[in-house]
Short mmCIF file of C-alpha atoms (C1' of nucleotides) in Angstrom, two decimals:
data_model
loop_
_atom_site.label_atom_id
_atom_site.label_comp_id
_atom_site.label_asym_id
_atom_site.label_seq_id
_atom_site.Cartn_x
_atom_site.Cartn_y
_atom_site.Cartn_z
CA MET A 1 2.72 3.52 -25.53
CA SER A 2 -0.15 1.31 -25.13
CA ASP A 3 -2.89 1.48 -22.72
CA LYS A 4 -1.13 -0.88 -20.23
CA SER A 5 -1.85 1.00 -17.54
CA ALA A 6 -5.68 0.28 -17.55
CA LYS A 7 -6.11 -2.83 -15.40
CA PRO A 8 -9.82 -2.99 -14.73
CA HIS A 9 -9.82 -6.03 -12.64
CA PRO A 10 -13.69 -6.78 -11.71
CA ILE A 11 -14.63 -5.84 -8.07
CA GLU A 12 -18.24 -7.17 -7.75
CA PRO A 13 -18.64 -11.05 -6.57
CA ARG A 14 -19.64 -13.36 -8.60
CA LYS A 15 -22.39 -14.86 -7.14
CA ALA A 16 -23.85 -15.39 -3.46
CA PRO A 17 -24.00 -18.43 -1.44
CA ARG A 18 -26.91 -20.10 -1.15
CA GLN A 19 -26.09 -22.88 1.26
CA ALA A 20 -24.44 -23.21 4.70
CA ARG A 21 -21.68 -24.78 3.20
CA SER A 22 -20.79 -22.12 0.60
CA ASN A 23 -21.40 -19.59 2.99
CA ALA A 24 -19.05 -21.29 5.61
CA THR A 25 -16.38 -21.52 2.36
CA VAL A 26 -16.94 -17.58 1.91
CA ASP A 27 -16.58 -16.88 5.31
CA ALA A 28 -13.21 -18.76 5.19
CA ILE A 29 -12.39 -16.96 2.57
CA LEU A 30 -12.60 -13.86 3.83
CA GLU A 31 -10.73 -14.87 7.31
CA ALA A 32 -7.75 -16.03 5.33
CA ALA A 33 -7.37 -12.83 3.13
CA ALA A 34 -7.50 -10.99 6.45
CA HIS A 35 -4.73 -13.54 7.74
CA ILE A 36 -2.75 -13.38 5.00
CA LEU A 37 -2.68 -9.21 4.92
CA ARG A 38 -1.94 -9.00 8.91
CA GLU A 39 1.11 -11.51 8.38
CA GLU A 40 2.42 -11.29 5.33
CA GLY A 41 1.04 -8.05 3.64
CA LEU A 42 -0.21 -7.26 0.06
CA VAL A 43 2.88 -8.70 -1.97
CA PRO A 44 2.07 -12.10 -1.06
CA PHE A 45 -1.64 -12.00 -0.94
CA THR A 46 -2.47 -14.20 -3.93
CA THR A 47 -5.41 -15.97 -4.89
CA ASN A 48 -3.75 -19.33 -4.50
CA ALA A 49 -2.56 -18.54 -1.32
CA VAL A 50 -5.88 -17.38 0.19
CA ALA A 51 -7.43 -20.74 -1.05
CA GLN A 52 -4.79 -22.62 0.27
CA ARG A 53 -5.15 -20.91 3.92
CA ALA A 54 -8.75 -21.09 3.49
CA GLY A 55 -8.68 -24.68 2.98
CA ALA A 56 -10.36 -24.28 -0.07
CA SER A 57 -9.40 -25.08 -3.45
CA ILE A 58 -9.11 -22.10 -6.24
CA GLY A 59 -11.61 -23.20 -8.06
CA SER A 60 -14.27 -22.81 -4.96
CA LEU A 61 -12.72 -19.08 -4.62
CA TYR A 62 -13.39 -18.44 -8.20
CA GLN A 63 -16.88 -19.38 -7.97
CA TYR A 64 -17.75 -16.43 -5.42
CA PHE A 65 -14.73 -13.58 -6.58
CA PRO A 66 -13.37 -12.86 -9.78
CA GLY A 67 -10.12 -12.16 -8.43
CA LYS A 68 -8.09 -10.60 -5.97
CA ASP A 69 -9.53 -7.22 -6.03
CA ALA A 70 -12.99 -8.56 -5.40
CA ILE A 71 -11.86 -10.13 -2.26
CA LEU A 72 -10.07 -7.08 -1.13
CA THR A 73 -13.02 -5.00 -1.85
CA GLU A 74 -15.31 -7.33 0.27
CA LEU A 75 -12.99 -6.77 2.94
CA ILE A 76 -12.87 -3.32 2.87
CA ARG A 77 -16.87 -3.00 2.80
CA ARG A 78 -17.10 -5.01 5.80
CA LYS A 79 -14.70 -3.21 7.77
CA ARG A 80 -16.41 0.23 6.81
CA GLN A 81 -19.78 -1.15 7.67
CA THR A 82 -18.51 -2.29 10.76
CA MET A 83 -16.68 1.14 11.74
CA LEU A 84 -20.24 3.14 10.47
CA ASP A 85 -22.19 1.12 12.83
CA ALA A 86 -20.03 1.70 15.85
CA ILE A 87 -19.74 5.78 14.78
CA ARG A 88 -23.74 5.67 14.71
CA LEU A 89 -24.36 4.07 17.67
CA ALA A 90 -21.98 6.01 19.80
CA ALA A 91 -23.58 9.50 18.27
CA ARG A 92 -27.17 8.23 19.05
CA GLU A 93 -26.38 7.05 22.34
CA THR A 94 -24.61 10.26 23.47
CA ARG A 95 -27.87 12.50 22.05
CA SER A 96 -28.42 13.87 25.26
CA ARG A 97 -25.28 13.22 27.37
CA PRO A 98 -22.89 15.63 28.01
CA PHE A 99 -20.88 17.05 25.21
CA ALA A 100 -17.50 15.61 26.34
CA GLU A 101 -19.05 12.26 26.53
CA ALA A 102 -20.04 12.30 23.00
CA VAL A 103 -16.84 13.41 21.96
CA ASP A 104 -15.28 10.38 23.51
CA ARG A 105 -17.42 8.15 22.65
CA LEU A 106 -16.74 8.88 18.92
CA ILE A 107 -13.02 8.70 19.35
CA ALA A 108 -13.29 5.64 20.85
CA ALA A 109 -15.36 4.34 17.81
CA GLY A 110 -12.63 5.93 15.33
CA ILE A 111 -9.63 4.29 17.62
CA ALA A 112 -11.19 0.84 17.97
CA HIS A 113 -11.45 0.68 14.24
CA GLN A 114 -7.67 1.25 13.57
CA LEU A 115 -6.21 -0.02 16.39
CA ASP A 116 -7.70 -3.40 16.11
CA ASP A 117 -5.90 -5.07 13.34
CA PRO A 118 -3.87 -2.47 12.15
CA GLN A 119 -1.53 -4.57 9.70
CA VAL A 120 -4.86 -5.31 7.92
CA SER A 121 -6.35 -1.97 8.26
CA ARG A 122 -2.81 -0.32 6.93
CA ALA A 123 -3.44 -3.11 3.90
CA LEU A 124 -6.74 -2.06 3.17
CA GLU A 125 -6.21 1.57 3.01
CA TYR A 126 -3.48 1.46 0.49
CA ALA A 127 -5.67 -1.62 -1.57
CA GLU A 128 -8.45 0.80 -1.96
CA SER A 129 -6.34 3.56 -3.30
CA THR A 130 -6.00 1.18 -6.15
CA LEU A 131 -9.39 0.10 -6.37
CA PRO A 132 -12.35 1.73 -8.08
CA LEU A 133 -13.98 2.45 -5.04
CA HIS A 134 -13.80 5.91 -4.68
CA THR A 135 -17.37 6.83 -4.71
CA GLU A 136 -18.07 4.02 -2.50
CA THR A 137 -15.24 5.97 -0.05
CA HIS A 138 -17.07 9.19 -0.34
CA GLU A 139 -20.19 8.18 0.69
CA LEU A 140 -18.53 6.46 3.83
CA LYS A 141 -16.83 9.75 4.59
CA MET A 142 -19.79 11.59 3.98
CA ALA A 143 -22.07 9.32 6.57
CA ILE A 144 -19.09 9.69 9.25
CA VAL A 145 -18.94 13.53 8.52
CA ALA A 146 -22.75 13.51 8.46
CA GLU A 147 -22.78 11.59 12.26
CA VAL A 148 -20.24 13.81 13.50
CA SER A 149 -21.58 16.76 12.03
CA ALA A 150 -25.17 16.10 13.57
CA THR A 151 -23.80 16.01 17.25
CA PHE A 152 -21.64 19.06 16.67
CA ALA A 153 -24.34 21.23 14.95
CA ALA A 154 -26.80 20.12 18.16
CA ARG A 155 -24.02 21.87 20.46
CA GLY A 156 -24.12 24.76 18.75
CA PHE A 157 -21.10 24.80 16.38
CA SER A 158 -21.89 27.01 13.08
CA GLU A 159 -19.84 25.17 10.68
CA PRO A 160 -20.39 21.68 11.27
CA GLU A 161 -19.22 19.70 8.51
CA ILE A 162 -15.85 21.47 8.10
CA ALA A 163 -15.72 21.11 11.67
CA ALA A 164 -16.71 17.27 11.39
CA HIS A 165 -14.12 17.06 8.48
CA ASP A 166 -11.18 18.23 9.91
CA VAL A 167 -11.83 16.53 13.39
CA VAL A 168 -11.96 13.27 11.47
CA ALA A 169 -9.03 13.81 9.83
CA LEU A 170 -6.68 15.09 12.44
CA THR A 171 -8.00 12.30 14.85
CA ARG A 172 -7.18 9.66 11.73
CA GLY A 173 -3.82 11.10 11.86
CA MET A 174 -3.07 10.73 15.55
CA ILE A 175 -4.40 7.09 15.67
CA ASP A 176 -2.74 6.25 12.67
CA THR A 177 0.57 7.40 13.61
CA ALA A 178 -0.08 5.30 17.52
CA GLY A 179 -0.63 2.35 15.56
CA LEU A 180 2.77 2.70 13.70
CA TYR A 181 4.29 3.40 16.41
CA GLY A 182 2.59 -0.06 18.28
CA GLU A 183 1.06 2.13 20.86
CA THR A 184 -1.42 -0.35 22.54
CA ASP A 185 -2.37 2.16 25.65
CA ALA A 186 -6.13 3.36 24.38
CA SER A 187 -6.61 5.44 27.13
CA SER A 188 -3.34 7.78 26.81
CA LEU A 189 -4.32 8.00 23.10
CA THR A 190 -7.99 8.72 23.84
CA ASP A 191 -6.48 11.28 26.44
CA ARG A 192 -4.27 13.18 23.62
CA VAL A 193 -6.77 13.06 21.24
CA ARG A 194 -9.72 14.31 23.02
CA ARG A 195 -7.02 17.28 24.12
CA ALA A 196 -6.34 17.83 19.98
CA VAL A 197 -10.22 17.81 18.95
CA THR A 198 -10.92 19.87 22.29
CA GLY A 199 -8.28 22.38 21.43
CA TYR A 200 -9.59 22.69 17.77
CA LEU A 201 -12.95 22.91 18.53
CA LYS A 202 -12.25 25.68 20.57
CA THR A 203 -11.42 27.77 17.93
CA ALA A 204 -14.25 26.73 15.69
CA PRO A 205 -17.05 29.37 14.92
CA LYS A 206 -20.15 29.05 17.19
CA VAL A 207 -23.42 29.93 16.34
CA SER A 208 -24.25 33.72 17.97
CA ARG A 209 -26.98 33.68 20.36
CA THR A 210 -28.84 36.97 19.34
CA MET B 1 4.50 -24.66 6.88
CA SER B 2 7.58 -23.60 6.02
CA ASP B 3 8.41 -20.00 6.49
CA LYS B 4 7.30 -18.52 3.27
CA SER B 5 6.23 -15.60 4.92
CA ALA B 6 9.96 -14.22 5.00
CA LYS B 7 10.52 -12.50 2.19
CA PRO B 8 13.84 -10.77 3.23
CA HIS B 9 14.49 -9.12 -0.50
CA PRO B 10 17.89 -7.22 -0.04
CA ILE B 11 17.29 -3.36 0.09
CA GLU B 12 20.87 -1.81 -0.15
CA PRO B 13 22.08 -0.61 -3.40
CA ARG B 14 24.87 -3.03 -5.30
CA LYS B 15 26.90 -0.30 -6.40
CA ALA B 16 27.48 3.47 -6.21
CA PRO B 17 27.71 4.83 -10.04
CA ARG B 18 31.26 6.21 -10.92
CA GLN B 19 31.01 7.73 -14.09
CA ALA B 20 28.46 10.54 -15.67
CA ARG B 21 26.73 7.61 -17.53
CA SER B 22 26.07 5.56 -15.21
CA ASN B 23 24.58 8.34 -12.79
CA ALA B 24 22.46 9.27 -15.46
CA THR B 25 20.93 5.56 -15.88
CA VAL B 26 20.27 5.40 -11.99
CA ASP B 27 18.42 8.96 -12.20
CA ALA B 28 16.35 7.58 -15.10
CA ILE B 29 15.55 4.49 -13.30
CA LEU B 30 14.40 6.21 -10.22
CA GLU B 31 12.67 9.00 -12.09
CA ALA B 32 10.69 5.86 -14.00
CA ALA B 33 10.42 4.20 -10.67
CA ALA B 34 8.72 7.59 -9.66
CA HIS B 35 6.59 8.00 -12.77
CA ILE B 36 4.97 4.41 -12.71
CA LEU B 37 4.18 4.78 -8.57
CA ARG B 38 2.46 7.87 -9.79
CA GLU B 39 0.57 6.67 -13.21
CA GLU B 40 -0.27 2.86 -12.16
CA GLY B 41 0.50 2.15 -8.78
CA LEU B 42 2.22 -0.61 -6.68
CA VAL B 43 0.90 -3.59 -8.72
CA PRO B 44 2.51 -2.80 -12.06
CA PHE B 45 5.56 -1.68 -10.22
CA THR B 46 8.04 -4.35 -11.68
CA THR B 47 11.86 -4.27 -12.35
CA ASN B 48 11.09 -5.04 -16.19
CA ALA B 49 8.70 -2.21 -16.27
CA VAL B 50 11.07 0.13 -14.62
CA ALA B 51 14.04 -0.66 -16.63
CA GLN B 52 11.77 -0.20 -19.76
CA ARG B 53 10.32 2.96 -18.97
CA ALA B 54 13.72 4.70 -17.97
CA GLY B 55 15.42 3.38 -21.24
CA ALA B 56 17.54 1.06 -19.97
CA SER B 57 18.31 -2.59 -19.61
CA ILE B 58 16.96 -4.96 -17.13
CA GLY B 59 20.49 -5.76 -16.29
CA SER B 60 21.71 -2.26 -15.74
CA LEU B 61 19.16 -1.90 -13.32
CA TYR B 62 20.18 -5.00 -11.39
CA GLN B 63 23.71 -3.41 -11.47
CA TYR B 64 23.16 -0.82 -8.78
CA PHE B 65 19.61 -2.51 -7.60
CA PRO B 66 19.21 -5.78 -6.25
CA GLY B 67 15.63 -5.75 -6.75
CA LYS B 68 12.34 -3.73 -6.82
CA ASP B 69 12.58 -3.22 -3.00
CA ALA B 70 15.85 -1.80 -3.08
CA ILE B 71 14.57 1.13 -5.58
CA LEU B 72 11.69 1.91 -3.51
CA THR B 73 14.22 2.28 -0.19
CA GLU B 74 16.11 4.85 -2.16
CA LEU B 75 12.89 6.60 -3.52
CA ILE B 76 11.88 6.85 0.27
CA ARG B 77 15.14 7.96 1.71
CA ARG B 78 15.75 10.69 -1.30
CA LYS B 79 12.16 12.04 -0.04
CA ARG B 80 12.59 11.87 3.21
CA GLN B 81 15.85 13.85 2.82
CA THR B 82 14.10 16.31 1.02
CA MET B 83 11.49 16.80 3.52
CA LEU B 84 13.70 16.97 6.51
CA ASP B 85 15.98 19.34 4.90
CA ALA B 86 12.86 21.85 4.53
CA ILE B 87 11.82 21.31 7.91
CA ARG B 88 14.88 22.33 9.42
CA LEU B 89 15.69 25.30 7.06
CA ALA B 90 12.21 26.34 8.03
CA ALA B 91 12.92 25.66 11.71
CA ARG B 92 16.17 28.01 11.52
CA GLU B 93 14.69 30.43 9.56
CA THR B 94 12.41 31.17 11.98
CA ARG B 95 13.87 31.32 15.09
CA SER B 96 13.75 34.66 15.56
CA ARG B 97 10.43 35.06 13.89
CA PRO B 98 6.86 35.58 15.85
CA PHE B 99 5.67 32.14 16.82
CA ALA B 100 2.95 32.21 14.08
CA GLU B 101 5.18 32.78 11.36
CA ALA B 102 7.32 30.01 12.54
CA VAL B 103 4.10 27.56 12.64
CA ASP B 104 3.35 28.56 9.37
CA ARG B 105 6.27 27.61 7.80
CA LEU B 106 6.70 23.94 9.32
CA ILE B 107 3.05 23.57 8.61
CA ALA B 108 4.07 24.55 4.83
CA ALA B 109 7.09 22.11 4.58
CA GLY B 110 4.99 19.11 5.53
CA ILE B 111 2.07 20.08 2.85
CA ALA B 112 4.89 20.39 0.47
CA HIS B 113 6.13 17.34 1.30
CA GLN B 114 2.61 15.50 0.98
CA LEU B 115 0.60 17.77 -1.56
CA ASP B 116 3.72 17.08 -4.05
CA ASP B 117 2.87 14.24 -5.68
CA PRO B 118 0.23 12.34 -3.67
CA GLN B 119 0.30 9.35 -5.70
CA VAL B 120 3.88 8.45 -5.18
CA SER B 121 3.71 9.57 -1.55
CA ARG B 122 1.03 7.11 -0.60
CA ALA B 123 2.29 4.39 -2.86
CA LEU B 124 5.97 4.84 -1.10
CA GLU B 125 4.10 5.05 2.49
CA TYR B 126 2.76 1.79 2.02
CA ALA B 127 5.88 0.21 0.44
CA GLU B 128 7.75 1.43 3.50
CA SER B 129 5.26 -0.61 6.04
CA THR B 130 6.40 -3.58 4.18
CA LEU B 131 10.15 -2.69 4.10
CA PRO B 132 12.51 -3.37 6.95
CA LEU B 133 13.12 0.68 7.58
CA HIS B 134 11.50 0.98 10.82
CA THR B 135 14.71 2.22 12.26
CA GLU B 136 15.16 4.99 9.82
CA THR B 137 11.58 5.55 9.76
CA HIS B 138 11.94 5.99 13.58
CA GLU B 139 14.94 8.13 13.36
CA LEU B 140 13.41 10.14 11.05
CA LYS B 141 10.44 10.65 13.03
CA MET B 142 12.53 11.94 15.73
CA ALA B 143 14.64 14.02 13.87
CA ILE B 144 11.62 15.82 12.75
CA VAL B 145 10.01 16.10 16.24
CA ALA B 146 13.37 17.10 17.34
CA GLU B 147 13.31 20.62 15.15
CA VAL B 148 9.32 21.28 15.93
CA SER B 149 10.18 20.48 19.64
CA ALA B 150 13.02 22.78 19.84
CA THR B 151 11.16 25.61 18.21
CA PHE B 152 8.38 24.67 20.71
CA ALA B 153 10.59 24.95 23.82
CA ALA B 154 12.09 27.85 22.60
CA ARG B 155 8.57 29.42 23.06
CA GLY B 156 8.08 28.13 26.31
CA PHE B 157 6.17 25.26 26.21
CA SER B 158 7.08 22.82 29.02
CA GLU B 159 6.21 19.12 27.26
CA PRO B 160 7.96 19.72 23.80
CA GLU B 161 8.52 16.46 22.82
CA ILE B 162 4.68 15.29 23.55
CA ALA B 163 3.70 18.48 21.43
CA ALA B 164 5.56 18.06 18.89
CA HIS B 165 4.53 14.20 18.26
CA ASP B 166 1.05 15.02 18.53
CA VAL B 167 0.83 17.99 16.27
CA VAL B 168 3.44 16.36 13.69
CA ALA B 169 0.71 13.21 14.13
CA LEU B 170 -2.37 15.35 13.58
CA THR B 171 -0.94 17.74 10.84
CA ARG B 172 -0.29 14.84 8.77
CA GLY B 173 -3.61 13.44 9.60
CA MET B 174 -4.90 16.14 7.69
CA ILE B 175 -2.59 16.53 5.05
CA ASP B 176 -2.99 13.20 4.24
CA THR B 177 -6.76 13.57 3.86
CA ALA B 178 -6.71 16.52 2.01
CA GLY B 179 -4.36 14.57 -0.41
CA LEU B 180 -6.91 11.46 -0.87
CA TYR B 181 -9.45 14.35 -1.25
CA GLY B 182 -6.99 15.68 -4.14
CA GLU B 183 -7.65 19.09 -2.57
CA THR B 184 -5.19 21.21 -4.08
CA ASP B 185 -5.68 24.51 -2.58
CA ALA B 186 -2.69 24.81 -0.11
CA SER B 187 -3.65 28.36 1.37
CA SER B 188 -6.99 26.65 2.36
CA LEU B 189 -5.59 23.66 3.79
CA THR B 190 -3.03 25.82 6.04
CA ASP B 191 -5.49 27.74 7.20
CA ARG B 192 -7.29 25.03 8.48
CA VAL B 193 -4.28 22.67 9.71
CA ARG B 194 -3.19 26.00 11.60
CA ARG B 195 -6.46 26.19 13.28
CA ALA B 196 -5.92 22.73 14.58
CA VAL B 197 -2.39 23.21 15.78
CA THR B 198 -3.27 26.56 17.14
CA GLY B 199 -6.37 24.96 19.09
CA TYR B 200 -3.98 21.99 20.04
CA LEU B 201 -1.44 24.52 21.49
CA LYS B 202 -3.80 26.47 23.58
CA THR B 203 -4.59 23.51 25.77
CA ALA B 204 -0.74 22.03 25.99
CA PRO B 205 1.21 23.30 29.06
CA LYS B 206 3.49 26.32 29.24
CA VAL B 207 6.56 26.66 31.85
CA SER B 208 5.47 28.64 34.44
CA ARG B 209 6.93 31.68 35.40
CA THR B 210 7.90 31.82 38.78
"C1'" DT C 1 47.79 4.05 -27.80
"C1'" DT C 2 46.15 0.48 -25.21
"C1'" DA C 3 44.82 -2.83 -21.40
"C1'" DA C 4 41.96 -2.74 -17.91
"C1'" DA C 5 37.94 -0.97 -15.69
"C1'" DA C 6 32.94 0.46 -15.98
"C1'" DT C 7 28.95 0.43 -18.17
"C1'" DG C 8 25.07 -1.49 -20.90
"C1'" DT C 9 22.58 -4.94 -23.18
"C1'" DG C 10 18.84 -8.12 -23.91
"C1'" DA C 11 17.58 -13.18 -24.37
"C1'" DC C 12 16.35 -16.65 -21.30
"C1'" DG C 13 15.38 -20.26 -17.85
"C1'" DG C 14 12.84 -21.03 -13.66
"C1'" DA C 15 9.36 -19.38 -10.60
"C1'" DT C 16 4.88 -17.55 -9.67
"C1'" DT C 17 0.39 -16.42 -10.35
"C1'" DG C 18 -3.95 -15.77 -12.35
"C1'" DC C 19 -7.85 -18.36 -13.63
"C1'" DT C 20 -10.44 -22.01 -16.57
"C1'" DC C 21 -12.32 -26.19 -16.65
"C1'" DA C 22 -13.65 -31.05 -17.12
"C1'" DT C 23 -15.27 -33.60 -13.54
"C1'" DA C 24 -16.54 -35.31 -8.84
"C1'" DT C 25 -19.34 -34.83 -4.83
"C1'" DT C 26 -22.91 -32.95 -1.62
"C1'" DT C 27 -27.59 -30.99 -1.07
"C1'" DT C 28 -32.25 -29.63 -2.38
"C1'" DG C 29 -36.61 -30.04 -3.47
"C1'" DA C 30 -40.79 -32.55 -5.48
"C1'" DT D 1 -36.08 -41.60 -4.24
"C1'" DC D 2 -33.87 -39.25 -7.52
"C1'" DA D 3 -32.88 -35.76 -10.96
"C1'" DA D 4 -31.62 -31.00 -11.40
"C1'" DA D 5 -28.85 -27.60 -8.81
"C1'" DA D 6 -25.47 -25.85 -5.90
"C1'" DT D 7 -20.65 -26.91 -4.43
"C1'" DA D 8 -16.04 -28.25 -4.21
"C1'" DT D 9 -11.56 -30.18 -6.60
"C1'" DG D 10 -7.14 -29.43 -8.78
"C1'" DA D 11 -4.32 -30.51 -12.65
"C1'" DG D 12 -2.32 -27.18 -16.19
"C1'" DC D 13 -1.98 -23.58 -19.50
"C1'" DA D 14 -0.78 -18.92 -20.56
"C1'" DA D 15 0.82 -14.87 -19.02
"C1'" DT D 16 3.95 -12.56 -15.67
"C1'" DC D 17 8.21 -11.76 -13.34
"C1'" DC D 18 12.59 -12.28 -11.56
"C1'" DG D 19 17.40 -12.04 -12.00
"C1'" DT D 20 21.54 -13.96 -14.14
"C1'" DC D 21 24.86 -14.23 -17.87
"C1'" DA D 22 27.81 -14.21 -21.82
"C1'" DC D 23 29.23 -10.92 -24.59
"C1'" DA D 24 29.22 -5.83 -26.55
"C1'" DT D 25 30.61 -0.87 -25.91
"C1'" DT D 26 32.28 3.07 -23.84
"C1'" DT D 27 35.21 5.32 -20.39
"C1'" DT D 28 39.71 5.71 -17.86
"C1'" DA D 29 43.97 6.13 -17.33
"C1'" DA D 30 48.99 4.82 -17.60
#
DNA sequence: TTAAAATGTGACGGATTGCTCATATTTTGA
DNA sequence: TCAAAATATGAGCAATCCGTCACATTTTAA
């Protein structure tokens, strides 16, 4: 009856490390966090466990993070930034290359993001849905769609945003499934994803040349 | 140092209810479990919370389930059975219908499964990855692929398993993303998924008619 | 009717988790 | 050099959570 449901755990970091030593501590904490997510998952992911694994004291941990959710948030933000950078790089480096190559590079960026550390990715993915990060999530998706969309628009597709949205979604689906099955052959996966994307794009409307 | 990582929580139900009363209790527990997953997620999902919400005592709960994981497992199994039934029905009812209609029906079954109760679906999806259910997961995927594959084979595709695998994966990706965005317009989603599937299938090899 | 089986109850003990705080150590900057 | 700022420590408390167990109630079936 009471609002037990709302658990507004703080998300933002407490204070930024100012010295090299504390910087190392924060890094160690984040690495330990990723390690636990990778090896044991979200359930045994506790502040005490993270601190211990990081070789730091709980006190130190709480100096920089107000709780486990803040650690997860930081992990998510870093991973996202990495992927977005890769996608932007791929898009920009293939501006004047053949379309097929541009598509390949974008797919490769997405695959790298998910296939690298799939356990951690999956855990963070679910964690994200329980965190108040929806605004950021939306912004990220928008940024990704914007990049892909620009690439499509430059090649004459008339509804680049929709195409980008759907291409990203179906690519994600295939990549996730592959990760689930423990597929490690990126080239085979790339090949099949390319076929799906290409097939889909053939049905997408193009700007009519009058 | 010790193997704290392995937490082999029991998964199988303890005993089956024999009377109508206990049957109702088990149902209430499962409904309460779904409710908590839907409203609060995996973190506040505790045995005590489930029992309280179900209007049963913890003692009763532990009479039928050895722990929270067993409840999640049962939830997953029931949901899966429902979806598989729907897919089989769709496949069988469209055996002698136009191919486009068969594809639509299969897509609709998948969409219904995910768009109905997306919060619960997401929670169960992550939970599944932490449970020793991989064998069952694989069997389910095989069963689904088998149905879709049979449909494809009957229409002359020469690599129906691969096509089915990829179509299921990309469909899942689009549906999941839609669920994430809170899309509720099933018709729009169906339309876009159909375009993706159709586009992909156009690149799939067909049996050559000699 | 009645004994056995099935079912339901919830207080509670042991274990875990989140997190603080008083205190110790290191680094900085003047 | 040395006081202030930054950083690190970990015992320990409050708040859960899990899960059992002794006992009460209901249902079954002979």
